[in-house]
C-alpha cells in the first residue's frame, strides 16, 4: 500500500519533486503520512480519487502506466485492516 501511495506521489511531483514518508505509533495502531510538493488538485477532484478507474489527469494514463486502480486498492486494503485513509491537497 505504501509503495502504491509513493508511486502516485512520484507521478504527481515530476522530476524536481520532493516526497516524504513518515510513520509513528498512535493509540490503536500506526499512522503513515506521505507528503509531496506536487501540482495539487481541485477539491472536487480530491473527493473522487478513491473511485476505481478514476484519474484526475486522463492524459497521464498512458505516459505513466496508470489505470486508476491504485488509490481504490489502497482504500480497500486500509479498510480491511480497520483503518482510514485521508487525502488533502492544495492546488498549485
PDB file of N, CA and C in Angstrom:
ATOM      1  N   UNK A   1       0.810  -1.164   0.000  1.00  0.00           N
ATOM      2  CA  UNK A   1       0.000   0.000   0.000  1.00  0.00           C
ATOM      3  C   UNK A   1       0.872   1.253   0.000  1.00  0.00           C
ATOM      4  N   UNK A   2       1.889   1.291   0.853  1.00  0.00           N
ATOM      5  CA  UNK A   2       2.779   2.459   0.898  1.00  0.00           C
ATOM      6  C   UNK A   2       3.493   2.656  -0.429  1.00  0.00           C
ATOM      7  N   UNK A   3       3.932   1.572  -1.043  1.00  0.00           N
ATOM      8  CA  UNK A   3       4.600   1.691  -2.344  1.00  0.00           C
ATOM      9  C   UNK A   3       3.656   2.276  -3.386  1.00  0.00           C
ATOM     10  N   UNK A   4       2.414   1.869  -3.357  1.00  0.00           N
ATOM     11  CA  UNK A   4       1.431   2.386  -4.296  1.00  0.00           C
ATOM     12  C   UNK A   4       1.210   3.886  -4.072  1.00  0.00           C
ATOM     13  N   UNK A   5       1.094   4.296  -2.819  1.00  0.00           N
ATOM     14  CA  UNK A   5       0.915   5.712  -2.500  1.00  0.00           C
ATOM     15  C   UNK A   5       2.144   6.524  -2.906  1.00  0.00           C
ATOM     16  N   UNK A   6       3.322   5.971  -2.670  1.00  0.00           N
ATOM     17  CA  UNK A   6       4.554   6.655  -3.075  1.00  0.00           C
ATOM     18  C   UNK A   6       4.660   6.750  -4.594  1.00  0.00           C
ATOM     19  N   UNK A   7       4.240   5.711  -5.291  1.00  0.00           N
ATOM     20  CA  UNK A   7       4.247   5.730  -6.755  1.00  0.00           C
ATOM     21  C   UNK A   7       3.331   6.835  -7.274  1.00  0.00           C
ATOM     22  N   UNK A   8       2.161   6.970  -6.664  1.00  0.00           N
ATOM     23  CA  UNK A   8       1.248   8.048  -7.054  1.00  0.00           C
ATOM     24  C   UNK A   8       1.890   9.411  -6.815  1.00  0.00           C
ATOM     25  N   UNK A   9       2.555   9.555  -5.692  1.00  0.00           N
ATOM     26  CA  UNK A   9       3.215  10.827  -5.384  1.00  0.00           C
ATOM     27  C   UNK A   9       4.302  11.121  -6.413  1.00  0.00           C
ATOM     28  N   UNK A  10       5.064  10.109  -6.806  1.00  0.00           N
ATOM     29  CA  UNK A  10       6.113  10.295  -7.820  1.00  0.00           C
ATOM     30  C   UNK A  10       5.533  10.790  -9.133  1.00  0.00           C
ATOM     31  N   UNK A  11       4.396  10.261  -9.509  1.00  0.00           N
ATOM     32  CA  UNK A  11       3.749  10.678 -10.751  1.00  0.00           C
ATOM     33  C   UNK A  11       3.278  12.129 -10.670  1.00  0.00           C
ATOM     34  N   UNK A  12       2.932  12.585  -9.482  1.00  0.00           N
ATOM     35  CA  UNK A  12       2.393  13.938  -9.319  1.00  0.00           C
ATOM     36  C   UNK A  12       3.481  15.003  -9.226  1.00  0.00           C
ATOM     37  N   UNK A  13       4.652  14.653  -8.708  1.00  0.00           N
ATOM     38  CA  UNK A  13       5.671  15.679  -8.460  1.00  0.00           C
ATOM     39  C   UNK A  13       6.597  15.932  -9.643  1.00  0.00           C
ATOM     40  N   UNK A  14       6.785  14.974 -10.494  1.00  0.00           N
ATOM     41  CA  UNK A  14       7.702  15.172 -11.616  1.00  0.00           C
ATOM     42  C   UNK A  14       9.153  15.075 -11.175  1.00  0.00           C
ATOM     43  N   UNK A  15      10.051  15.541 -12.030  1.00  0.00           N
ATOM     44  CA  UNK A  15      11.480  15.370 -11.824  1.00  0.00           C
ATOM     45  C   UNK A  15      12.079  16.108 -10.648  1.00  0.00           C
ATOM     46  N   UNK A  16      11.604  17.277 -10.329  1.00  0.00           N
ATOM     47  CA  UNK A  16      12.188  18.069  -9.243  1.00  0.00           C
ATOM     48  C   UNK A  16      11.356  18.028  -7.969  1.00  0.00           C
ATOM     49  N   UNK A  17      10.525  17.020  -7.834  1.00  0.00           N
ATOM     50  CA  UNK A  17       9.627  16.949  -6.689  1.00  0.00           C
ATOM     51  C   UNK A  17      10.283  16.454  -5.417  1.00  0.00           C
ATOM     52  N   UNK A  18       9.553  16.628  -4.342  1.00  0.00           N
ATOM     53  CA  UNK A  18      10.002  16.176  -3.027  1.00  0.00           C
ATOM     54  C   UNK A  18       8.889  15.351  -2.408  1.00  0.00           C
ATOM     55  N   UNK A  19       9.229  14.186  -1.883  1.00  0.00           N
ATOM     56  CA  UNK A  19       8.261  13.283  -1.272  1.00  0.00           C
ATOM     57  C   UNK A  19       8.821  12.827   0.067  1.00  0.00           C
ATOM     58  N   UNK A  20       7.972  12.786   1.071  1.00  0.00           N
ATOM     59  CA  UNK A  20       8.417  12.238   2.359  1.00  0.00           C
ATOM     60  C   UNK A  20       7.410  11.215   2.849  1.00  0.00           C
ATOM     61  N   UNK A  21       7.920  10.197   3.504  1.00  0.00           N
ATOM     62  CA  UNK A  21       7.107   9.162   4.134  1.00  0.00           C
ATOM     63  C   UNK A  21       7.486   9.133   5.600  1.00  0.00           C
ATOM     64  N   UNK A  22       6.509   9.361   6.446  1.00  0.00           N
ATOM     65  CA  UNK A  22       6.735   9.338   7.891  1.00  0.00           C
ATOM     66  C   UNK A  22       5.758   8.355   8.510  1.00  0.00           C
ATOM     67  N   UNK A  23       6.131   7.805   9.623  1.00  0.00           N
ATOM     68  CA  UNK A  23       5.231   6.911  10.334  1.00  0.00           C
ATOM     69  C   UNK A  23       5.490   6.990  11.823  1.00  0.00           C
ATOM     70  N   UNK A  24       4.423   6.770  12.585  1.00  0.00           N
ATOM     71  CA  UNK A  24       4.581   6.751  14.029  1.00  0.00           C
ATOM     72  C   UNK A  24       3.398   6.005  14.664  1.00  0.00           C
ATOM     73  N   UNK A  25       3.643   5.412  15.833  1.00  0.00           N
ATOM     74  CA  UNK A  25       2.559   4.701  16.508  1.00  0.00           C
ATOM     75  C   UNK A  25       1.500   5.691  17.012  1.00  0.00           C
ATOM     76  N   UNK A  26       0.261   5.255  16.944  1.00  0.00           N
ATOM     77  CA  UNK A  26      -0.863   6.001  17.508  1.00  0.00           C
ATOM     78  C   UNK A  26      -1.597   5.070  18.467  1.00  0.00           C
ATOM     79  N   UNK A  27      -2.603   5.581  19.133  1.00  0.00           N
ATOM     80  CA  UNK A  27      -3.277   4.822  20.194  1.00  0.00           C
ATOM     81  C   UNK A  27      -3.708   3.420  19.782  1.00  0.00           C
ATOM     82  N   UNK A  28      -4.297   3.272  18.612  1.00  0.00           N
ATOM     83  CA  UNK A  28      -4.801   1.951  18.206  1.00  0.00           C
ATOM     84  C   UNK A  28      -4.128   1.436  16.940  1.00  0.00           C
ATOM     85  N   UNK A  29      -2.860   1.731  16.755  1.00  0.00           N
ATOM     86  CA  UNK A  29      -2.187   1.231  15.570  1.00  0.00           C
ATOM     87  C   UNK A  29      -0.998   2.073  15.166  1.00  0.00           C
ATOM     88  N   UNK A  30      -0.952   2.380  13.882  1.00  0.00           N
ATOM     89  CA  UNK A  30       0.187   3.090  13.318  1.00  0.00           C
ATOM     90  C   UNK A  30      -0.330   4.061  12.271  1.00  0.00           C
ATOM     91  N   UNK A  31       0.300   5.221  12.166  1.00  0.00           N
ATOM     92  CA  UNK A  31      -0.112   6.224  11.194  1.00  0.00           C
ATOM     93  C   UNK A  31       1.033   6.494  10.229  1.00  0.00           C
ATOM     94  N   UNK A  32       0.710   6.472   8.934  1.00  0.00           N
ATOM     95  CA  UNK A  32       1.654   6.829   7.887  1.00  0.00           C
ATOM     96  C   UNK A  32       1.231   8.168   7.308  1.00  0.00           C
ATOM     97  N   UNK A  33       2.198   9.010   7.025  1.00  0.00           N
ATOM     98  CA  UNK A  33       1.937  10.292   6.391  1.00  0.00           C
ATOM     99  C   UNK A  33       2.866  10.418   5.195  1.00  0.00           C
ATOM    100  N   UNK A  34       2.278  10.594   4.028  1.00  0.00           N
ATOM    101  CA  UNK A  34       3.053  10.804   2.809  1.00  0.00           C
ATOM    102  C   UNK A  34       2.753  12.216   2.333  1.00  0.00           C
ATOM    103  N   UNK A  35       3.816  12.991   2.146  1.00  0.00           N
ATOM    104  CA  UNK A  35       3.666  14.372   1.696  1.00  0.00           C
ATOM    105  C   UNK A  35       4.504  14.578   0.446  1.00  0.00           C
ATOM    106  N   UNK A  36       3.992  15.409  -0.460  1.00  0.00           N
ATOM    107  CA  UNK A  36       4.772  15.762  -1.643  1.00  0.00           C
ATOM    108  C   UNK A  36       4.505  17.212  -2.008  1.00  0.00           C
ATOM    109  N   UNK A  37       5.317  17.724  -2.893  1.00  0.00           N
ATOM    110  CA  UNK A  37       5.133  19.097  -3.358  1.00  0.00           C
ATOM    111  C   UNK A  37       4.671  19.101  -4.811  1.00  0.00           C
ATOM    112  N   UNK A  38       3.771  18.177  -5.129  1.00  0.00           N
ATOM    113  CA  UNK A  38       3.237  18.066  -6.485  1.00  0.00           C
ATOM    114  C   UNK A  38       2.319  19.223  -6.838  1.00  0.00           C
ATOM    115  N   UNK A  39       1.670  19.098  -7.963  1.00  0.00           N
ATOM    116  CA  UNK A  39       0.850  20.180  -8.514  1.00  0.00           C
ATOM    117  C   UNK A  39      -0.447  20.412  -7.752  1.00  0.00           C
ATOM    118  N   UNK A  40      -0.859  19.467  -6.930  1.00  0.00           N
ATOM    119  CA  UNK A  40      -2.110  19.618  -6.196  1.00  0.00           C
ATOM    120  C   UNK A  40      -3.309  19.358  -7.088  1.00  0.00           C
ATOM    121  N   UNK A  41      -4.502  19.419  -6.490  1.00  0.00           N
ATOM    122  CA  UNK A  41      -5.713  19.186  -7.273  1.00  0.00           C
ATOM    123  C   UNK A  41      -6.886  19.942  -6.677  1.00  0.00           C
ATOM    124  N   UNK A  42      -7.891  20.123  -7.495  1.00  0.00           N
ATOM    125  CA  UNK A  42      -9.113  20.807  -7.081  1.00  0.00           C
ATOM    126  C   UNK A  42      -9.843  19.974  -6.025  1.00  0.00           C
ATOM    127  N   UNK A  43     -10.560  20.631  -5.145  1.00  0.00           N
ATOM    128  CA  UNK A  43     -11.309  19.944  -4.085  1.00  0.00           C
ATOM    129  C   UNK A  43     -12.312  18.961  -4.667  1.00  0.00           C
ATOM    130  N   UNK A  44     -13.001  19.329  -5.748  1.00  0.00           N
ATOM    131  CA  UNK A  44     -13.991  18.417  -6.335  1.00  0.00           C
ATOM    132  C   UNK A  44     -13.334  17.176  -6.924  1.00  0.00           C
ATOM    133  N   UNK A  45     -12.106  17.270  -7.376  1.00  0.00           N
ATOM    134  CA  UNK A  45     -11.371  16.103  -7.879  1.00  0.00           C
ATOM    135  C   UNK A  45     -10.920  15.219  -6.718  1.00  0.00           C
ATOM    136  N   UNK A  46     -10.511  15.838  -5.645  1.00  0.00           N
ATOM    137  CA  UNK A  46      -9.990  15.117  -4.481  1.00  0.00           C
ATOM    138  C   UNK A  46     -11.020  14.142  -3.922  1.00  0.00           C
ATOM    139  N   UNK A  47     -12.277  14.511  -3.971  1.00  0.00           N
ATOM    140  CA  UNK A  47     -13.328  13.653  -3.413  1.00  0.00           C
ATOM    141  C   UNK A  47     -13.552  12.393  -4.246  1.00  0.00           C
ATOM    142  N   UNK A  48     -12.990  12.319  -5.444  1.00  0.00           N
ATOM    143  CA  UNK A  48     -13.228  11.187  -6.350  1.00  0.00           C
ATOM    144  C   UNK A  48     -12.048  10.239  -6.492  1.00  0.00           C
ATOM    145  N   UNK A  49     -10.900  10.582  -5.939  1.00  0.00           N
ATOM    146  CA  UNK A  49      -9.683   9.842  -6.289  1.00  0.00           C
ATOM    147  C   UNK A  49      -9.630   8.403  -5.772  1.00  0.00           C
ATOM    148  N   UNK A  50     -10.511   8.040  -4.836  1.00  0.00           N
ATOM    149  CA  UNK A  50     -10.536   6.650  -4.362  1.00  0.00           C
ATOM    150  C   UNK A  50     -11.501   5.777  -5.166  1.00  0.00           C
ATOM    151  N   UNK A  51     -12.149   6.360  -6.166  1.00  0.00           N
ATOM    152  CA  UNK A  51     -13.057   5.594  -7.025  1.00  0.00           C
ATOM    153  C   UNK A  51     -12.231   4.797  -8.035  1.00  0.00           C
ATOM    154  N   UNK A  52     -12.611   3.533  -8.235  1.00  0.00           N
ATOM    155  CA  UNK A  52     -11.897   2.692  -9.199  1.00  0.00           C
ATOM    156  C   UNK A  52     -11.949   3.310 -10.587  1.00  0.00           C
ATOM    157  N   UNK A  53     -10.818   3.316 -11.262  1.00  0.00           N
ATOM    158  CA  UNK A  53     -10.612   3.798 -12.627  1.00  0.00           C
ATOM    159  C   UNK A  53     -10.685   5.324 -12.760  1.00  0.00           C
ATOM    160  N   UNK A  54     -10.810   6.037 -11.658  1.00  0.00           N
ATOM    161  CA  UNK A  54     -10.852   7.492 -11.753  1.00  0.00           C
ATOM    162  C   UNK A  54      -9.435   8.040 -11.874  1.00  0.00           C
ATOM    163  N   UNK A  55      -9.231   8.978 -12.782  1.00  0.00           N
ATOM    164  CA  UNK A  55      -7.926   9.605 -12.954  1.00  0.00           C
ATOM    165  C   UNK A  55      -8.139  11.106 -13.061  1.00  0.00           C
ATOM    166  N   UNK A  56      -7.416  11.844 -12.259  1.00  0.00           N
ATOM    167  CA  UNK A  56      -7.531  13.293 -12.286  1.00  0.00           C
ATOM    168  C   UNK A  56      -7.057  13.816 -13.628  1.00  0.00           C
ATOM    169  N   UNK A  57      -5.888  13.376 -14.063  1.00  0.00           N
ATOM    170  CA  UNK A  57      -5.324  13.820 -15.336  1.00  0.00           C
ATOM    171  C   UNK A  57      -5.355  12.647 -16.301  1.00  0.00           C
ATOM    172  N   UNK A  58      -6.392  12.558 -17.107  1.00  0.00           N
ATOM    173  CA  UNK A  58      -6.558  11.427 -18.023  1.00  0.00           C
ATOM    174  C   UNK A  58      -5.416  11.323 -19.022  1.00  0.00           C
ATOM    175  N   UNK A  59      -4.773  12.420 -19.331  1.00  0.00           N
ATOM    176  CA  UNK A  59      -3.683  12.402 -20.308  1.00  0.00           C
ATOM    177  C   UNK A  59      -2.448  11.681 -19.781  1.00  0.00           C
ATOM    178  N   UNK A  60      -2.342  11.520 -18.454  1.00  0.00           N
ATOM    179  CA  UNK A  60      -1.167  10.842 -17.883  1.00  0.00           C
ATOM    180  C   UNK A  60      -1.280   9.332 -17.921  1.00  0.00           C
ATOM    181  N   UNK A  61      -2.457   8.784 -18.169  1.00  0.00           N
ATOM    182  CA  UNK A  61      -2.660   7.345 -18.016  1.00  0.00           C
ATOM    183  C   UNK A  61      -1.688   6.510 -18.831  1.00  0.00           C
ATOM    184  N   UNK A  62      -1.465   6.843 -20.079  1.00  0.00           N
ATOM    185  CA  UNK A  62      -0.543   6.056 -20.903  1.00  0.00           C
ATOM    186  C   UNK A  62       0.912   6.395 -20.615  1.00  0.00           C
ATOM    187  N   UNK A  63       1.192   7.658 -20.363  1.00  0.00           N
ATOM    188  CA  UNK A  63       2.589   8.065 -20.193  1.00  0.00           C
ATOM    189  C   UNK A  63       3.184   7.577 -18.880  1.00  0.00           C
ATOM    190  N   UNK A  64       2.367   7.292 -17.882  1.00  0.00           N
ATOM    191  CA  UNK A  64       2.904   6.842 -16.592  1.00  0.00           C
ATOM    192  C   UNK A  64       2.332   5.485 -16.178  1.00  0.00           C
ATOM    193  N   UNK A  65       1.802   4.741 -17.130  1.00  0.00           N
ATOM    194  CA  UNK A  65       1.272   3.398 -16.869  1.00  0.00           C
ATOM    195  C   UNK A  65       0.243   3.377 -15.759  1.00  0.00           C
ATOM    196  N   UNK A  66      -0.715   4.275 -15.793  1.00  0.00           N
ATOM    197  CA  UNK A  66      -1.759   4.308 -14.777  1.00  0.00           C
ATOM    198  C   UNK A  66      -3.038   3.674 -15.274  1.00  0.00           C
ATOM    199  N   UNK A  67      -3.797   3.088 -14.350  1.00  0.00           N
ATOM    200  CA  UNK A  67      -5.093   2.517 -14.700  1.00  0.00           C
ATOM    201  C   UNK A  67      -6.214   3.109 -13.858  1.00  0.00           C
ATOM    202  N   UNK A  68      -5.847   3.874 -12.833  1.00  0.00           N
ATOM    203  CA  UNK A  68      -6.863   4.441 -11.964  1.00  0.00           C
ATOM    204  C   UNK A  68      -7.337   3.496 -10.879  1.00  0.00           C
ATOM    205  N   UNK A  69      -6.597   2.430 -10.636  1.00  0.00           N
ATOM    206  CA  UNK A  69      -6.990   1.465  -9.601  1.00  0.00           C
ATOM    207  C   UNK A  69      -6.199   1.600  -8.307  1.00  0.00           C
ATOM    208  N   UNK A  70      -5.050   2.236  -8.342  1.00  0.00           N
ATOM    209  CA  UNK A  70      -4.141   2.250  -7.203  1.00  0.00           C
ATOM    210  C   UNK A  70      -4.746   2.766  -5.912  1.00  0.00           C
ATOM    211  N   UNK A  71      -5.363   3.934  -5.950  1.00  0.00           N
ATOM    212  CA  UNK A  71      -5.904   4.501  -4.710  1.00  0.00           C
ATOM    213  C   UNK A  71      -7.151   3.768  -4.248  1.00  0.00           C
ATOM    214  N   UNK A  72      -7.920   3.218  -5.194  1.00  0.00           N
ATOM    215  CA  UNK A  72      -9.082   2.408  -4.818  1.00  0.00           C
ATOM    216  C   UNK A  72      -8.614   1.149  -4.073  1.00  0.00           C
ATOM    217  N   UNK A  73      -7.538   0.541  -4.547  1.00  0.00           N
ATOM    218  CA  UNK A  73      -6.986  -0.642  -3.869  1.00  0.00           C
ATOM    219  C   UNK A  73      -6.412  -0.271  -2.501  1.00  0.00           C
ATOM    220  N   UNK A  74      -5.710   0.841  -2.423  1.00  0.00           N
ATOM    221  CA  UNK A  74      -5.174   1.291  -1.134  1.00  0.00           C
ATOM    222  C   UNK A  74      -6.303   1.493  -0.128  1.00  0.00           C
ATOM    223  N   UNK A  75      -7.371   2.114  -0.580  1.00  0.00           N
ATOM    224  CA  UNK A  75      -8.520   2.356   0.284  1.00  0.00           C
ATOM    225  C   UNK A  75      -9.082   1.044   0.820  1.00  0.00           C
ATOM    226  N   UNK A  76      -9.203   0.034  -0.038  1.00  0.00           N
ATOM    227  CA  UNK A  76      -9.736  -1.261   0.392  1.00  0.00           C
ATOM    228  C   UNK A  76      -8.786  -1.979   1.350  1.00  0.00           C
ATOM    229  N   UNK A  77      -7.494  -1.891   1.088  1.00  0.00           N
ATOM    230  CA  UNK A  77      -6.502  -2.514   1.979  1.00  0.00           C
ATOM    231  C   UNK A  77      -6.598  -1.912   3.379  1.00  0.00           C
ATOM    232  N   UNK A  78      -6.693  -0.599   3.435  1.00  0.00           N
ATOM    233  CA  UNK A  78      -6.784   0.086   4.727  1.00  0.00           C
ATOM    234  C   UNK A  78      -8.071  -0.309   5.448  1.00  0.00           C
ATOM    235  N   UNK A  79      -9.178  -0.391   4.714  1.00  0.00           N
ATOM    236  CA  UNK A  79     -10.461  -0.784   5.326  1.00  0.00           C
ATOM    237  C   UNK A  79     -10.404  -2.200   5.883  1.00  0.00           C
ATOM    238  N   UNK A  80      -9.753  -3.109   5.166  1.00  0.00           N
ATOM    239  CA  UNK A  80      -9.619  -4.496   5.633  1.00  0.00           C
ATOM    240  C   UNK A  80      -8.899  -4.534   6.982  1.00  0.00           C
ATOM    241  N   UNK A  81      -7.983  -3.599   7.180  1.00  0.00           N
ATOM    242  CA  UNK A  81      -7.222  -3.530   8.430  1.00  0.00           C
ATOM    243  C   UNK A  81      -7.854  -2.569   9.434  1.00  0.00           C
ATOM    244  N   UNK A  82      -9.129  -2.246   9.198  1.00  0.00           N
ATOM    245  CA  UNK A  82      -9.909  -1.392  10.102  1.00  0.00           C
ATOM    246  C   UNK A  82      -9.302  -0.010  10.282  1.00  0.00           C
ATOM    247  N   UNK A  83      -8.727   0.508   9.219  1.00  0.00           N
ATOM    248  CA  UNK A  83      -8.134   1.840   9.266  1.00  0.00           C
ATOM    249  C   UNK A  83      -8.889   2.813   8.381  1.00  0.00           C
ATOM    250  N   UNK A  84      -8.369   3.983   8.298  1.00  0.00           N
ATOM    251  CA  UNK A  84      -8.934   5.010   7.421  1.00  0.00           C
ATOM    252  C   UNK A  84      -7.814   5.618   6.599  1.00  0.00           C
ATOM    253  N   UNK A  85      -8.185   6.144   5.460  1.00  0.00           N
ATOM    254  CA  UNK A  85      -7.231   6.818   4.600  1.00  0.00           C
ATOM    255  C   UNK A  85      -7.829   8.178   4.245  1.00  0.00           C
ATOM    256  N   UNK A  86      -7.003   9.194   4.310  1.00  0.00           N
ATOM    257  CA  UNK A  86      -7.475  10.550   4.058  1.00  0.00           C
ATOM    258  C   UNK A  86      -6.472  11.255   3.148  1.00  0.00           C
ATOM    259  N   UNK A  87      -6.995  12.030   2.218  1.00  0.00           N
ATOM    260  CA  UNK A  87      -6.155  12.779   1.296  1.00  0.00           C
ATOM    261  C   UNK A  87      -6.447  14.257   1.445  1.00  0.00           C
ATOM    262  N   UNK A  88      -5.400  15.040   1.419  1.00  0.00           N
ATOM    263  CA  UNK A  88      -5.514  16.500   1.459  1.00  0.00           C
ATOM    264  C   UNK A  88      -4.673  17.052   0.313  1.00  0.00           C
ATOM    265  N   UNK A  89      -5.117  18.161  -0.263  1.00  0.00           N
ATOM    266  CA  UNK A  89      -4.353  18.744  -1.363  1.00  0.00           C
ATOM    267  C   UNK A  89      -4.658  20.226  -1.473  1.00  0.00           C
ATOM    268  N   UNK A  90      -3.663  20.949  -1.946  1.00  0.00           N
ATOM    269  CA  UNK A  90      -3.815  22.375  -2.232  1.00  0.00           C
ATOM    270  C   UNK A  90      -3.377  22.569  -3.675  1.00  0.00           C
ATOM    271  N   UNK A  91      -4.247  23.097  -4.502  1.00  0.00           N
ATOM    272  CA  UNK A  91      -3.929  23.312  -5.905  1.00  0.00           C
ATOM    273  C   UNK A  91      -2.781  24.308  -6.029  1.00  0.00           C
ATOM    274  N   UNK A  92      -1.779  23.921  -6.810  1.00  0.00           N
ATOM    275  CA  UNK A  92      -0.628  24.797  -7.018  1.00  0.00           C
ATOM    276  C   UNK A  92       0.422  24.628  -5.954  1.00  0.00           C
TER     277      UNK A  92
END
